[in-house]
Amino acid sequence: MSDANGHGLGTLCIHAGQEPEPVTGAVVVPIFPTSTYAQEALGSPRGGFEYARSRNPTRTALETLLAALEGGAAAHAFASGQAALSALATAHLAAGDHVVVSRGSYGGTFRYFTKVLAGFGVSFSWVDTTDPGAVRAAIGPATRMLFVETPANPTMELSDLAALAAVAREASARLGAKVRLAVDNTFASPFFQRPLALGADAVLHSTTKYLNGHSDSLGGAVVSATAEDGARVGFVQNAAGAILSPFDAFLVTRGVKTLAVRMRAHDANGRAVAAFLASHPKVKRVLYPGLPSHPQHALASRQMSGFGGMVSLDLGSFDAAKRFLDALRLFTLAESLGGVESLAGHPASMSHASLGPEERAARGITDGLVRLSVGIEEAGDLLADLERALATV
C-alpha cells in the first residue's frame, strides 16, 4: 500500500494533506471555525474559499488525506455516516433506479434505503453478495448500483470485491449504463482493505469508527475513484449541506495519524479474543474472518491485509446474551465501534433493531448474538473480563 511517491499507508496517515500552515508554519492543520472568507476583489476569492459550506481548510485537509488513504480521486466529508450514504445515493441514483445491496448491511443502511429512498422511487434487492452469481442474477435493466458492506455488520460475511467489480463492469457493458460498485469499508478501514484498488467505484466510511478511533467525533465520508464521480458527490455536499464541522474534521485527522498503530493493536487483540471465544464451551459460534473456521477465511486472507477487531459471538439465547453483557466490566455496553476502548453490543436490539424479527432471522442475527468491538487494552485484561462474564451464562 503506497502512493505515487512510494510512501506506505502509515506514512500517508501522518502526512497526506497535512502541509504546514503557510502563515505560521504550524505542523498541525488548524481548526478554521469561520463561516465566510474575505475576498481579494469581486470574483477573486482567496484560494477558492468563498463560504464554509462549500469549502473549509480543515475539512479540505481531511478530504485530501482520506482520498490518499483509499487511493481515490476525491473524498468528501459529511456530518455522519448516514449523511455520507445519503449524498452517495443522491449523487448517483434517480427515481426508477434499482440497487443490489448486501443482505448483511448495517441496520441504518436498511432503514435509509427502505424507509426513505424507496419513497422516492428507488427499488432494492437484498442479496447474498458473498455469491457473485446471486448478484449477477439480481441485476436488472434498471440496476445502477451494487452496494456492498464487507465485512458485514454484524455477521462478518465477506464479499469478493474483485469478483463483484467484474460483475459491475459486465453489467455496465450489457446495459449500456454505468453500474457502480460502492463499498462500505468502515469495519476494515483503508489500513486493512482498499476497495478502489480492487475495482470499486466508491468507498463509504463512518469516520466515527476506526478512522477517528477515539469515540469523540461523529462523521462520514465518500471517496470516489474518478474526478467526475467526485464532482457529483461534491455538488451534492454543497447543495444539501450536510458537511463535517471544522472541529470534527480536526478530530478525525488527528485520529487518522495513529490509524496504522491502532489497527495493528485492534487486529492482535481481535485474533486473541476470537481464538479464546472459539474454544470456550459456552459460546455456540464465533464470527471472525481471521479464524480458519470462517467460511470466507481464504478470501479474507487474500483481500485484506489484516482481520481487525470486530468479533461476533452467539450465546444461544437472549437471556444468555443479557447475562453476559450485564457482567462485562472492561467491555462497555454501548452503540458504535472502532474506538480505542472495547465495546459490546446486542445487534438485535441495538444496531439492527430497525429490521423486523423475520429479516434479522434471515440474516443470521439471532437474539443470542453479541458484537464485540475489541479495543487496544491489554489482551490479558480483555480475556479475563470475557471469562468472568461467560461464567455467568
Short mmCIF file of C-alpha atoms in Angstrom, two decimals:
data_model
loop_
_atom_site.label_atom_id
_atom_site.label_comp_id
_atom_site.label_asym_id
_atom_site.label_seq_id
_atom_site.Cartn_x
_atom_site.Cartn_y
_atom_site.Cartn_z
CA MET A 1 0.00 0.00 0.00
CA SER A 2 1.81 3.09 -1.23
CA ASP A 3 1.19 6.30 -3.15
CA ALA A 4 2.86 7.58 -6.30
CA ASN A 5 5.86 8.66 -4.21
CA GLY A 6 6.26 5.19 -2.76
CA HIS A 7 5.04 6.18 0.69
CA GLY A 8 3.41 3.47 2.79
CA LEU A 9 -0.03 3.86 4.28
CA GLY A 10 1.32 4.54 7.78
CA THR A 11 3.27 7.48 6.35
CA LEU A 12 0.23 8.74 4.40
CA CYS A 13 -1.80 8.70 7.62
CA ILE A 14 0.53 11.31 9.06
CA HIS A 15 1.48 13.41 6.05
CA ALA A 16 -1.17 13.31 3.28
CA GLY A 17 -2.98 16.64 3.13
CA GLN A 18 -1.04 17.88 6.15
CA GLU A 19 1.13 20.63 4.71
CA PRO A 20 2.47 23.14 7.29
CA GLU A 21 0.14 26.11 7.73
CA PRO A 22 1.56 28.84 5.42
CA VAL A 23 1.31 31.84 7.78
CA THR A 24 2.95 30.40 10.89
CA GLY A 25 4.39 27.10 9.72
CA ALA A 26 2.26 25.14 12.21
CA VAL A 27 2.72 21.42 11.55
CA VAL A 28 -0.88 20.65 12.53
CA VAL A 29 -3.63 21.94 10.26
CA PRO A 30 -5.54 24.50 12.37
CA ILE A 31 -9.25 24.49 13.08
CA PHE A 32 -10.83 27.19 10.90
CA PRO A 33 -14.18 27.96 12.59
CA THR A 34 -15.11 30.68 10.11
CA SER A 35 -18.37 30.83 8.17
CA THR A 36 -17.06 33.05 5.36
CA TYR A 37 -13.86 34.45 3.85
CA ALA A 38 -12.75 37.94 2.78
CA GLN A 39 -12.27 38.10 -0.99
CA GLU A 40 -9.34 39.93 -2.57
CA ALA A 41 -11.63 41.52 -5.16
CA LEU A 42 -15.00 40.89 -6.75
CA GLY A 43 -14.81 37.43 -8.28
CA SER A 44 -11.40 36.69 -6.72
CA PRO A 45 -11.75 34.51 -3.61
CA ARG A 46 -8.53 33.61 -1.82
CA GLY A 47 -7.56 30.04 -2.66
CA GLY A 48 -11.06 29.24 -3.84
CA PHE A 49 -12.54 29.72 -0.36
CA GLU A 50 -15.83 31.64 -0.51
CA TYR A 51 -18.25 30.14 2.02
CA ALA A 52 -17.65 27.45 4.63
CA ARG A 53 -20.44 25.14 3.50
CA SER A 54 -18.66 24.86 0.16
CA ARG A 55 -15.07 24.62 1.42
CA ASN A 56 -13.19 24.85 4.69
CA PRO A 57 -9.39 24.44 5.00
CA THR A 58 -9.63 21.99 7.90
CA ARG A 59 -12.16 19.84 6.06
CA THR A 60 -10.21 20.09 2.80
CA ALA A 61 -7.11 18.76 4.56
CA LEU A 62 -9.05 15.77 5.87
CA GLU A 63 -10.63 15.08 2.48
CA THR A 64 -7.20 15.14 0.84
CA LEU A 65 -5.98 12.71 3.48
CA LEU A 66 -8.89 10.29 3.03
CA ALA A 67 -8.55 10.30 -0.76
CA ALA A 68 -4.89 9.40 -0.38
CA LEU A 69 -5.60 6.57 2.07
CA GLU A 70 -8.16 4.94 -0.23
CA GLY A 71 -6.30 5.75 -3.45
CA GLY A 72 -9.23 7.78 -4.78
CA ALA A 73 -9.51 10.85 -6.98
CA ALA A 74 -11.59 12.79 -4.43
CA ALA A 75 -13.08 12.49 -0.96
CA HIS A 76 -15.91 14.39 0.70
CA ALA A 77 -16.58 14.51 4.44
CA PHE A 78 -20.06 14.65 5.97
CA ALA A 79 -21.74 15.18 9.31
CA SER A 80 -22.37 11.43 9.80
CA GLY A 81 -22.01 8.13 8.03
CA GLN A 82 -25.71 8.27 7.17
CA ALA A 83 -25.26 11.74 5.63
CA ALA A 84 -22.44 10.29 3.52
CA LEU A 85 -24.70 7.43 2.41
CA SER A 86 -27.43 9.90 1.52
CA ALA A 87 -25.03 12.01 -0.56
CA LEU A 88 -23.67 8.94 -2.36
CA ALA A 89 -27.19 7.83 -3.25
CA THR A 90 -28.33 11.31 -4.27
CA ALA A 91 -25.29 11.77 -6.50
CA HIS A 92 -25.71 8.53 -8.41
CA LEU A 93 -29.34 7.39 -8.21
CA ALA A 94 -32.67 8.66 -9.52
CA ALA A 95 -36.33 7.61 -9.44
CA GLY A 96 -36.76 4.30 -11.23
CA ASP A 97 -33.25 3.07 -10.47
CA HIS A 98 -32.56 -0.27 -8.81
CA VAL A 99 -29.83 -1.16 -6.29
CA VAL A 100 -28.45 -4.56 -5.32
CA VAL A 101 -27.47 -4.46 -1.63
CA SER A 102 -25.58 -6.79 0.71
CA ARG A 103 -28.12 -8.62 2.86
CA GLY A 104 -25.77 -8.14 5.82
CA SER A 105 -25.62 -4.37 5.71
CA TYR A 106 -25.86 -2.14 8.77
CA GLY A 107 -29.38 -1.61 10.11
CA GLY A 108 -29.22 2.13 9.42
CA THR A 109 -28.48 1.40 5.76
CA PHE A 110 -31.54 -0.85 5.60
CA ARG A 111 -33.67 1.85 7.27
CA TYR A 112 -32.49 4.62 4.93
CA PHE A 113 -32.92 2.58 1.78
CA THR A 114 -36.32 1.07 2.64
CA LYS A 115 -37.92 3.93 4.60
CA VAL A 116 -36.52 6.94 2.76
CA LEU A 117 -35.15 6.25 -0.73
CA ALA A 118 -37.86 3.74 -1.57
CA GLY A 119 -40.34 6.58 -1.16
CA PHE A 120 -38.59 8.43 -3.99
CA GLY A 121 -38.95 5.57 -6.45
CA VAL A 122 -35.67 3.70 -5.95
CA SER A 123 -36.00 -0.08 -5.58
CA PHE A 124 -33.73 -2.53 -3.79
CA SER A 125 -32.82 -6.21 -3.83
CA TRP A 126 -31.21 -7.61 -0.68
CA VAL A 127 -28.80 -10.27 -1.86
CA ASP A 128 -26.14 -12.62 -0.52
CA THR A 129 -23.21 -10.71 -2.00
CA THR A 130 -20.81 -13.43 -0.87
CA ASP A 131 -22.12 -15.18 -4.02
CA PRO A 132 -21.21 -13.24 -7.22
CA GLY A 133 -23.65 -15.44 -9.13
CA ALA A 134 -26.53 -14.30 -6.93
CA VAL A 135 -25.51 -10.68 -7.51
CA ARG A 136 -25.36 -11.21 -11.27
CA ALA A 137 -28.81 -12.80 -11.23
CA ALA A 138 -30.28 -9.89 -9.24
CA ILE A 139 -29.16 -7.25 -11.72
CA GLY A 140 -31.93 -5.98 -13.97
CA PRO A 141 -32.31 -3.32 -16.68
CA ALA A 142 -32.76 -0.56 -14.07
CA THR A 143 -29.82 -1.56 -11.83
CA ARG A 144 -27.40 1.32 -11.34
CA MET A 145 -25.50 0.37 -8.17
CA LEU A 146 -24.16 -2.58 -6.20
CA PHE A 147 -23.88 -1.53 -2.55
CA VAL A 148 -21.67 -3.91 -0.60
CA GLU A 149 -20.65 -3.97 3.04
CA THR A 150 -17.65 -6.20 3.75
CA PRO A 151 -17.00 -7.42 6.39
CA ALA A 152 -20.73 -7.22 7.04
CA ASN A 153 -22.18 -5.89 10.27
CA PRO A 154 -22.55 -7.96 12.49
CA THR A 155 -22.36 -11.32 10.72
CA MET A 156 -18.83 -10.72 9.40
CA GLU A 157 -19.69 -12.09 5.95
CA LEU A 158 -17.14 -11.18 3.29
CA SER A 159 -17.82 -10.31 -0.34
CA ASP A 160 -15.21 -10.80 -3.09
CA LEU A 161 -14.72 -7.22 -4.27
CA ALA A 162 -12.64 -8.04 -7.34
CA ALA A 163 -15.30 -10.52 -8.50
CA LEU A 164 -18.12 -8.05 -7.84
CA ALA A 165 -16.25 -5.30 -9.67
CA ALA A 166 -16.11 -7.61 -12.68
CA VAL A 167 -19.87 -8.25 -12.35
CA ALA A 168 -20.49 -4.48 -12.27
CA ARG A 169 -18.34 -3.91 -15.36
CA GLU A 170 -20.11 -6.72 -17.24
CA ALA A 171 -23.49 -5.28 -16.31
CA SER A 172 -22.47 -1.78 -17.36
CA ALA A 173 -21.41 -3.06 -20.79
CA ARG A 174 -24.56 -5.15 -21.21
CA LEU A 175 -26.97 -2.43 -20.10
CA GLY A 176 -25.18 0.48 -21.75
CA ALA A 177 -25.37 2.35 -18.44
CA LYS A 178 -22.93 2.66 -15.56
CA VAL A 179 -23.49 0.22 -12.70
CA ARG A 180 -21.34 1.46 -9.82
CA LEU A 181 -19.84 -0.73 -7.14
CA ALA A 182 -19.96 1.15 -3.82
CA VAL A 183 -18.36 -0.41 -0.73
CA ASP A 184 -18.87 0.37 2.95
CA ASN A 185 -15.30 -0.05 4.21
CA THR A 186 -15.97 1.02 7.81
CA PHE A 187 -15.18 -2.31 9.52
CA ALA A 188 -11.88 -2.91 7.73
CA SER A 189 -10.63 0.68 7.33
CA PRO A 190 -8.24 1.55 4.50
CA PHE A 191 -5.42 0.10 6.58
CA PHE A 192 -6.71 -3.45 6.03
CA GLN A 193 -8.72 -3.12 2.81
CA ARG A 194 -8.71 -0.80 -0.19
CA PRO A 195 -11.80 -1.43 -2.33
CA LEU A 196 -10.91 1.06 -5.06
CA ALA A 197 -7.75 -0.90 -5.81
CA LEU A 198 -9.97 -3.96 -6.30
CA GLY A 199 -12.20 -2.22 -8.83
CA ALA A 200 -14.83 -0.41 -6.74
CA ASP A 201 -16.14 2.98 -7.86
CA ALA A 202 -16.82 4.49 -4.44
CA VAL A 203 -16.00 3.84 -0.80
CA LEU A 204 -18.17 4.84 2.14
CA HIS A 205 -16.94 5.33 5.71
CA SER A 206 -18.45 6.17 9.01
CA THR A 207 -15.46 8.23 10.15
CA THR A 208 -16.98 7.95 13.63
CA LYS A 209 -15.48 4.48 13.85
CA TYR A 210 -11.88 3.40 13.15
CA LEU A 211 -10.76 6.48 11.22
CA ASN A 212 -11.43 8.74 14.19
CA GLY A 213 -10.79 5.92 16.62
CA HIS A 214 -11.47 7.75 19.89
CA SER A 215 -15.28 7.87 20.16
CA ASP A 216 -15.29 11.66 20.26
CA SER A 217 -16.48 12.61 16.78
CA LEU A 218 -19.43 11.84 14.51
CA GLY A 219 -18.85 11.88 10.77
CA GLY A 220 -18.84 10.13 7.42
CA ALA A 221 -17.03 10.21 4.09
CA VAL A 222 -17.35 9.18 0.47
CA VAL A 223 -14.21 8.52 -1.57
CA SER A 224 -14.69 8.43 -5.35
CA ALA A 225 -12.50 6.58 -7.81
CA THR A 226 -12.82 9.23 -10.53
CA ALA A 227 -12.79 13.01 -10.55
CA GLU A 228 -16.12 13.01 -12.42
CA ASP A 229 -17.84 10.98 -9.72
CA GLY A 230 -16.14 13.07 -7.06
CA ALA A 231 -17.58 16.22 -8.64
CA ARG A 232 -21.08 14.71 -8.48
CA VAL A 233 -20.71 13.93 -4.78
CA GLY A 234 -19.14 17.33 -4.16
CA PHE A 235 -22.07 19.07 -5.82
CA VAL A 236 -24.49 17.23 -3.51
CA GLN A 237 -22.31 18.00 -0.49
CA ASN A 238 -22.51 21.72 -1.22
CA ALA A 239 -26.15 21.72 -2.33
CA ALA A 240 -27.51 19.66 0.57
CA GLY A 241 -25.04 20.99 3.12
CA ALA A 242 -24.57 18.02 5.48
CA ILE A 243 -20.90 18.90 5.92
CA LEU A 244 -18.45 17.80 8.59
CA SER A 245 -17.65 20.61 11.01
CA PRO A 246 -14.10 22.04 11.18
CA PHE A 247 -13.68 20.74 14.74
CA ASP A 248 -14.77 17.23 13.78
CA ALA A 249 -12.53 17.35 10.71
CA PHE A 250 -9.64 18.19 13.05
CA LEU A 251 -10.53 15.30 15.37
CA VAL A 252 -10.73 12.76 12.54
CA THR A 253 -7.46 13.98 11.06
CA ARG A 254 -5.79 13.65 14.44
CA GLY A 255 -7.25 10.17 14.83
CA VAL A 256 -6.03 9.04 11.41
CA LYS A 257 -2.46 9.92 12.36
CA THR A 258 -2.43 6.85 14.63
CA LEU A 259 -4.59 4.62 12.42
CA ALA A 260 -1.73 2.30 11.49
CA VAL A 261 -0.60 1.61 15.05
CA ARG A 262 -4.15 1.35 16.34
CA MET A 263 -5.28 -1.09 13.66
CA ARG A 264 -2.32 -3.36 14.34
CA ALA A 265 -3.31 -3.41 18.01
CA HIS A 266 -7.01 -3.97 17.23
CA ASP A 267 -6.02 -6.84 14.96
CA ALA A 268 -3.75 -8.52 17.50
CA ASN A 269 -6.39 -8.27 20.23
CA GLY A 270 -9.16 -9.33 17.86
CA ARG A 271 -7.31 -12.51 16.96
CA ALA A 272 -6.68 -13.30 20.62
CA VAL A 273 -10.31 -12.71 21.61
CA ALA A 274 -11.67 -14.74 18.69
CA ALA A 275 -9.39 -17.68 19.44
CA PHE A 276 -10.37 -17.61 23.12
CA LEU A 277 -14.09 -17.49 22.37
CA ALA A 278 -13.86 -20.21 19.71
CA SER A 279 -12.50 -22.62 22.32
CA HIS A 280 -15.00 -21.72 25.06
CA PRO A 281 -17.74 -24.32 25.71
CA LYS A 282 -20.45 -21.73 26.41
CA VAL A 283 -20.04 -20.00 23.04
CA LYS A 284 -22.18 -21.52 20.27
CA ARG A 285 -20.33 -19.91 17.36
CA VAL A 286 -17.78 -17.18 16.70
CA LEU A 287 -17.84 -14.98 13.60
CA TYR A 288 -14.38 -13.60 12.77
CA PRO A 289 -12.63 -13.65 9.38
CA GLY A 290 -9.29 -14.45 11.00
CA LEU A 291 -10.47 -17.86 12.21
CA PRO A 292 -9.77 -20.77 9.84
CA SER A 293 -13.35 -21.89 10.54
CA HIS A 294 -14.77 -18.73 8.93
CA PRO A 295 -16.34 -19.67 5.56
CA GLN A 296 -14.50 -16.82 3.77
CA HIS A 297 -11.20 -17.09 5.64
CA ALA A 298 -9.27 -17.68 2.42
CA LEU A 299 -10.90 -14.63 0.82
CA ALA A 300 -10.15 -12.54 3.89
CA SER A 301 -6.50 -13.60 3.74
CA ARG A 302 -6.35 -12.60 0.07
CA GLN A 303 -8.47 -9.43 0.08
CA MET A 304 -7.49 -7.92 3.43
CA SER A 305 -4.07 -7.33 4.99
CA GLY A 306 -5.45 -7.98 8.49
CA PHE A 307 -8.63 -9.18 10.15
CA GLY A 308 -9.35 -6.30 12.54
CA GLY A 309 -11.05 -6.04 15.90
CA MET A 310 -14.70 -6.84 15.19
CA VAL A 311 -15.83 -10.19 16.63
CA SER A 312 -19.37 -11.57 16.93
CA LEU A 313 -20.37 -14.48 19.15
CA ASP A 314 -23.62 -16.35 19.62
CA LEU A 315 -24.58 -17.43 23.13
CA GLY A 316 -27.75 -19.22 22.09
CA SER A 317 -30.47 -17.07 23.64
CA PHE A 318 -31.41 -13.54 24.62
CA ASP A 319 -31.18 -14.41 28.32
CA ALA A 320 -27.63 -15.73 27.94
CA ALA A 321 -26.60 -12.67 25.94
CA LYS A 322 -28.10 -10.35 28.56
CA ARG A 323 -26.33 -12.07 31.44
CA PHE A 324 -23.06 -11.91 29.56
CA LEU A 325 -23.42 -8.25 28.58
CA ASP A 326 -24.51 -7.18 32.06
CA ALA A 327 -21.48 -8.90 33.62
CA LEU A 328 -18.83 -7.27 31.43
CA ARG A 329 -16.67 -4.59 33.03
CA LEU A 330 -13.90 -3.60 30.58
CA PHE A 331 -16.14 -4.07 27.56
CA THR A 332 -18.64 -1.21 27.78
CA LEU A 333 -22.22 -1.88 26.69
CA ALA A 334 -22.75 0.82 24.08
CA GLU A 335 -23.64 1.56 20.49
CA SER A 336 -20.88 2.19 17.93
CA LEU A 337 -17.46 0.60 17.41
CA GLY A 338 -13.90 1.25 16.36
CA GLY A 339 -12.69 3.24 19.37
CA VAL A 340 -9.60 2.51 21.43
CA GLU A 341 -11.87 1.24 24.21
CA SER A 342 -13.60 -2.13 23.93
CA LEU A 343 -17.36 -2.04 23.39
CA ALA A 344 -20.05 -4.71 23.38
CA GLY A 345 -23.48 -4.57 21.80
CA HIS A 346 -26.60 -6.61 21.11
CA PRO A 347 -27.35 -6.18 17.38
CA ALA A 348 -30.93 -7.46 17.54
CA SER A 349 -31.97 -4.69 19.95
CA MET A 350 -29.37 -2.05 19.12
CA SER A 351 -27.66 -1.59 15.73
CA HIS A 352 -30.18 -3.73 13.82
CA ALA A 353 -33.37 -3.01 15.74
CA SER A 354 -34.81 -1.33 12.63
CA LEU A 355 -35.05 -4.76 10.99
CA GLY A 356 -38.06 -6.89 11.79
CA PRO A 357 -37.61 -10.27 13.53
CA GLU A 358 -38.04 -12.21 10.28
CA GLU A 359 -35.49 -10.06 8.47
CA ARG A 360 -32.98 -10.45 11.30
CA ALA A 361 -33.51 -14.21 11.34
CA ALA A 362 -32.92 -14.39 7.58
CA ARG A 363 -29.60 -12.61 8.08
CA GLY A 364 -28.47 -14.82 10.96
CA ILE A 365 -28.85 -12.06 13.55
CA THR A 366 -30.18 -14.11 16.44
CA ASP A 367 -31.30 -12.86 19.84
CA GLY A 368 -28.22 -14.53 21.32
CA LEU A 369 -25.77 -12.74 19.03
CA VAL A 370 -23.32 -10.30 20.68
CA ARG A 371 -21.00 -7.97 18.76
CA LEU A 372 -17.65 -7.02 20.25
CA SER A 373 -15.53 -4.08 19.17
CA VAL A 374 -12.21 -5.18 20.59
CA GLY A 375 -10.13 -2.21 21.71
CA ILE A 376 -6.43 -1.79 22.29
CA GLU A 377 -6.28 -2.53 26.03
CA GLU A 378 -4.01 -5.30 27.32
CA ALA A 379 -5.19 -8.55 25.76
CA GLY A 380 -4.94 -10.45 29.06
CA ASP A 381 -7.27 -8.00 30.76
CA LEU A 382 -9.84 -8.32 27.98
CA LEU A 383 -9.74 -12.12 28.08
CA ALA A 384 -10.17 -12.09 31.86
CA ASP A 385 -13.22 -9.82 31.50
CA LEU A 386 -14.74 -12.16 28.93
CA GLU A 387 -14.02 -15.19 31.12
CA ARG A 388 -15.75 -13.59 34.11
CA ALA A 389 -18.78 -12.66 32.04
CA LEU A 390 -19.07 -16.09 30.45
CA ALA A 391 -19.06 -17.66 33.89
CA THR A 392 -22.49 -16.04 34.45
CA VAL A 393 -24.02 -17.65 31.37
#
